[in-house]
Short mmCIF file of C-alpha atoms in Angstrom, two decimals:
data_model
loop_
_atom_site.label_atom_id
_atom_site.label_comp_id
_atom_site.label_asym_id
_atom_site.label_seq_id
_atom_site.Cartn_x
_atom_site.Cartn_y
_atom_site.Cartn_z
CA ASP A 25 -0.05 -0.12 -0.11
CA VAL A 26 1.04 3.53 -0.77
CA LYS A 27 2.20 5.35 2.51
CA VAL A 28 2.61 9.08 2.91
CA THR A 29 3.91 9.65 6.65
CA GLN A 30 3.81 13.07 8.14
CA SER A 31 6.44 13.29 10.82
CA SER A 32 3.90 14.97 13.51
CA ARG A 33 0.22 14.38 14.10
CA TYR A 34 0.31 17.02 16.50
CA LEU A 35 2.23 20.33 16.83
CA VAL A 36 1.93 23.32 19.24
CA LYS A 37 4.64 26.52 18.32
CA ARG A 38 4.59 29.97 19.24
CA THR A 39 3.98 33.04 17.03
CA GLY A 40 7.33 33.95 15.33
CA GLU A 41 8.78 30.70 15.67
CA LYS A 42 10.37 28.98 12.33
CA VAL A 43 8.38 25.68 11.62
CA PHE A 44 9.11 22.54 9.52
CA LEU A 45 6.39 20.20 8.57
CA GLU A 46 8.00 17.25 6.96
CA CYS A 47 6.34 14.60 4.72
CA VAL A 48 7.68 11.34 3.19
CA GLN A 49 5.88 8.97 0.70
CA ASP A 50 7.45 5.59 -0.21
CA MET A 51 5.46 4.93 -3.77
CA ASP A 52 8.37 7.07 -5.95
CA HIS A 53 5.65 9.27 -6.76
CA GLU A 54 6.64 12.35 -8.74
CA ASN A 55 4.09 14.99 -7.72
CA MET A 56 3.90 16.03 -3.95
CA PHE A 57 1.21 18.54 -2.79
CA TRP A 58 0.62 20.43 0.73
CA TYR A 59 -2.60 21.23 1.61
CA ARG A 60 -4.13 23.12 4.64
CA GLN A 61 -7.86 22.13 6.04
CA ASP A 62 -10.13 24.49 7.86
CA PRO A 63 -13.62 24.01 9.08
CA GLY A 64 -15.56 25.51 6.38
CA LEU A 65 -13.24 26.13 3.92
CA GLY A 66 -12.55 22.32 2.84
CA LEU A 67 -9.08 21.88 1.61
CA ARG A 68 -6.78 24.45 -0.11
CA LEU A 69 -3.32 24.40 -1.84
CA ILE A 70 -0.54 25.73 -0.40
CA TYR A 71 2.33 24.21 -2.83
CA PHE A 72 3.08 21.47 -5.20
CA SER A 73 6.45 20.09 -6.52
CA TYR A 74 6.43 17.75 -9.61
CA ASP A 75 10.11 17.04 -9.45
CA VAL A 76 13.08 17.16 -7.26
CA LYS A 77 13.87 20.89 -6.67
CA MET A 78 10.65 22.47 -8.82
CA LYS A 79 7.88 23.73 -6.58
CA GLU A 80 4.95 26.04 -7.79
CA LYS A 81 2.51 27.87 -5.97
CA GLY A 82 -0.96 26.80 -5.08
CA ASP A 83 -4.04 29.09 -4.00
CA ILE A 84 -2.73 30.21 -0.67
CA PRO A 85 1.38 30.49 -0.53
CA GLU A 86 1.49 33.24 1.34
CA GLY A 87 3.50 33.17 4.63
CA TYR A 88 4.58 29.24 3.41
CA SER A 89 7.73 27.81 1.71
CA VAL A 90 8.56 24.45 0.75
CA SER A 91 11.74 22.14 0.01
CA ARG A 92 11.91 19.23 -2.10
CA GLU A 93 15.57 17.53 -2.19
CA LYS A 94 14.56 14.71 -2.70
CA LYS A 95 11.81 12.64 -4.77
CA GLU A 96 10.45 11.17 -1.56
CA ARG A 97 10.60 14.13 0.70
CA PHE A 98 8.52 17.21 0.81
CA SER A 99 8.74 19.77 3.29
CA LEU A 100 6.47 22.67 4.18
CA ILE A 101 8.07 25.68 5.97
CA LEU A 102 6.54 28.53 8.20
CA GLU A 103 9.32 31.08 8.14
CA SER A 104 7.50 33.08 10.84
CA ALA A 105 4.23 31.56 12.46
CA SER A 106 1.18 33.28 13.19
CA THR A 107 -1.87 32.57 14.42
CA ASN A 108 -3.62 32.30 11.45
CA GLN A 109 -1.79 29.69 10.41
CA THR A 110 -3.40 27.49 13.06
CA SER A 111 -5.06 24.43 10.78
CA MET A 112 -4.77 21.13 9.73
CA TYR A 113 -2.04 20.45 7.05
CA LEU A 114 -2.34 17.07 4.55
CA CYS A 115 0.57 15.97 2.20
CA ALA A 116 -0.43 14.45 -0.54
CA SER A 117 1.26 12.55 -3.30
CA SER A 118 0.64 11.37 -6.78
CA SER A 119 1.71 10.10 -9.91
CA PRO A 120 1.02 11.54 -13.37
CA GLY A 121 0.08 10.00 -16.61
CA GLN A 122 -2.81 7.93 -15.45
CA PRO A 123 -6.12 7.76 -16.58
CA ASN A 124 -7.51 9.54 -13.32
CA GLU A 125 -4.56 10.82 -11.29
CA LYS A 126 -4.95 9.92 -7.76
CA LEU A 127 -3.93 11.63 -4.48
CA PHE A 128 -2.68 9.67 -1.50
CA PHE A 129 -2.53 11.84 1.51
CA GLY A 130 -1.21 11.42 5.10
CA SER A 131 -3.26 11.44 8.07
CA GLY A 132 -2.28 15.03 8.75
CA THR A 133 -0.36 17.59 11.23
CA GLN A 134 -2.66 19.55 13.62
CA LEU A 135 -0.74 22.99 14.12
CA SER A 136 -1.48 25.05 16.78
CA VAL A 137 0.29 28.64 16.93
CA LEU A 138 -0.16 30.15 20.02
CA GLN B 35 -12.72 32.79 -5.00
CA GLN B 36 -14.49 29.61 -4.13
CA GLN B 37 -14.43 27.62 -7.68
CA VAL B 38 -16.50 24.42 -6.37
CA LYS B 39 -19.14 25.16 -4.36
CA GLN B 40 -20.52 22.53 -2.35
CA SER B 41 -23.80 21.81 -0.49
CA PRO B 42 -25.08 20.82 1.97
CA GLN B 43 -22.58 21.32 4.82
CA SER B 44 -23.74 18.59 6.62
CA LEU B 45 -26.20 15.75 6.40
CA ILE B 46 -27.86 13.43 8.79
CA VAL B 47 -29.57 10.34 7.09
CA GLN B 48 -30.84 7.10 8.54
CA LYS B 49 -29.54 3.44 7.74
CA GLY B 50 -30.97 2.78 4.19
CA GLY B 51 -31.57 6.21 3.11
CA ILE B 52 -30.19 8.26 -0.15
CA PRO B 53 -27.66 11.06 0.88
CA ILE B 54 -27.37 13.34 -2.06
CA ILE B 55 -24.28 15.92 -1.98
CA ASN B 56 -24.50 18.61 -4.44
CA CYS B 57 -21.40 20.28 -6.43
CA ALA B 58 -21.08 23.27 -9.00
CA TYR B 59 -18.20 24.52 -10.83
CA GLU B 60 -17.38 27.77 -12.94
CA ASN B 61 -14.36 26.78 -14.79
CA THR B 62 -15.58 24.88 -17.92
CA ALA B 63 -11.63 23.93 -18.49
CA PHE B 64 -12.29 21.39 -15.48
CA ASP B 65 -11.58 17.65 -16.74
CA TYR B 66 -11.79 15.72 -13.88
CA PHE B 67 -14.28 15.40 -10.91
CA PRO B 68 -13.33 13.08 -7.92
CA TRP B 69 -14.80 12.65 -4.67
CA TYR B 70 -12.93 12.38 -1.52
CA GLN B 71 -14.04 10.51 1.66
CA GLN B 72 -12.58 11.60 4.91
CA PHE B 73 -12.64 9.44 8.20
CA PRO B 74 -11.54 11.54 11.52
CA GLY B 75 -8.22 11.59 12.14
CA LYS B 76 -7.44 10.19 8.66
CA GLY B 77 -6.10 11.74 5.25
CA PRO B 78 -8.73 12.17 2.50
CA ALA B 79 -9.19 8.92 0.29
CA LEU B 80 -10.34 8.59 -3.48
CA LEU B 81 -13.60 7.33 -3.44
CA ILE B 82 -15.07 7.83 -7.17
CA ALA B 83 -14.36 10.12 -10.02
CA ILE B 84 -15.76 11.14 -13.31
CA ARG B 85 -14.78 12.84 -16.32
CA PRO B 86 -17.02 14.81 -18.53
CA ASP B 87 -17.56 12.74 -21.38
CA VAL B 88 -20.21 10.68 -19.40
CA SER B 89 -23.39 11.47 -17.11
CA GLU B 90 -23.02 9.16 -14.57
CA LYS B 91 -20.88 6.38 -12.97
CA LYS B 92 -21.49 3.73 -10.45
CA GLU B 93 -18.96 2.06 -7.99
CA GLY B 94 -20.90 -0.24 -5.54
CA ARG B 95 -23.42 1.92 -3.68
CA PHE B 96 -21.52 4.95 -4.76
CA THR B 97 -23.03 6.95 -7.59
CA ILE B 98 -21.81 10.21 -9.40
CA SER B 99 -24.26 12.13 -11.65
CA PHE B 100 -22.78 14.55 -13.98
CA ASN B 101 -24.45 17.72 -16.07
CA LYS B 102 -22.14 19.39 -17.99
CA SER B 103 -24.44 22.12 -19.43
CA ALA B 104 -25.84 23.12 -15.84
CA LYS B 105 -21.89 22.48 -14.50
CA GLN B 106 -22.97 20.30 -11.67
CA PHE B 107 -22.00 17.23 -10.34
CA SER B 108 -23.86 15.04 -7.10
CA LEU B 109 -23.04 12.01 -5.13
CA HIS B 110 -25.29 9.58 -4.37
CA ILE B 111 -24.96 6.92 -1.80
CA MET B 112 -27.45 4.08 -2.20
CA ASP B 113 -28.57 1.69 1.13
CA SER B 114 -26.50 4.05 3.10
CA GLN B 115 -24.63 2.51 6.21
CA PRO B 116 -23.29 4.22 9.58
CA GLY B 117 -19.98 2.94 8.19
CA ASP B 118 -20.43 5.54 5.21
CA SER B 119 -20.58 8.72 8.03
CA ALA B 120 -17.38 10.72 7.06
CA THR B 121 -16.78 13.94 5.49
CA TYR B 122 -16.95 14.06 1.87
CA PHE B 123 -15.24 16.32 -0.58
CA CYS B 124 -15.98 16.90 -4.14
CA ALA B 125 -13.18 18.37 -6.38
CA ALA B 126 -12.26 19.30 -9.83
CA SER B 127 -9.04 19.91 -11.51
CA ILE B 128 -7.44 20.44 -14.86
CA ASN B 129 -4.47 18.41 -15.62
CA THR B 130 -1.30 20.64 -17.01
CA GLY B 131 0.70 17.90 -17.90
CA THR B 132 3.04 18.15 -15.01
CA ALA B 133 0.28 17.38 -12.35
CA SER B 134 -3.17 18.04 -11.56
CA LYS B 135 -3.94 20.67 -9.20
CA LEU B 136 -7.49 19.88 -7.51
CA THR B 137 -9.62 22.19 -6.34
CA PHE B 138 -11.63 21.27 -3.35
CA GLY B 139 -15.30 21.38 -1.92
CA THR B 140 -16.01 22.76 1.50
CA GLY B 141 -16.90 19.25 2.42
CA THR B 142 -19.89 17.88 3.47
CA ARG B 143 -20.32 15.99 7.03
CA LEU B 144 -22.39 12.99 6.76
CA GLN B 145 -23.63 11.23 9.52
CA VAL B 146 -25.73 7.91 9.05
CA THR B 147 -28.11 6.81 12.39
CA LEU B 148 -29.52 3.58 12.92
#
């Protein structure tokens, strides 16, 4: 089975801290994504990457950056955490070129910024 | 900017009932419409998907109805069971050749009672 692993299930940080959220997938997928999930807003795409060292902005990239140094690992970085970044963060991966591109999600990291 | 509108926000049905979740989109360039199912504490998982060249797709108890002219699609769950209680997200995407960027609806929390 495909496995997308997010390093932390719960994370509590203080305003202004630099925060790293890590994600690893074991299926050799080319594409990786970071979403945030908020009640009433659904899932919103922050950044995605279709190759090592390649990244593209999603719909809400402000306040975030990403890093993809290895194919299996995709990191989300909050340079200076703010309270409005308190959210559930979901990492996903996929392989392009399929008839129906399927996203495989991790279980999420619930981040609280105090 | 909400490109995929989903309703209702929550839904309670009795076992055996047929919950219906509706979605509407604006961008006619969307070419893939999946539904994801999310259980508490888990990431979303692909449930069923459809492309705009067909009007209906059925997989087991789950059916997508698609109306291209109205730019609407819906999920029907036949003979619903308590185990179907979950949050359901519709989505739409455009394949850019490198990665499909999914735009999600806001989610519907379904509860199936005994």
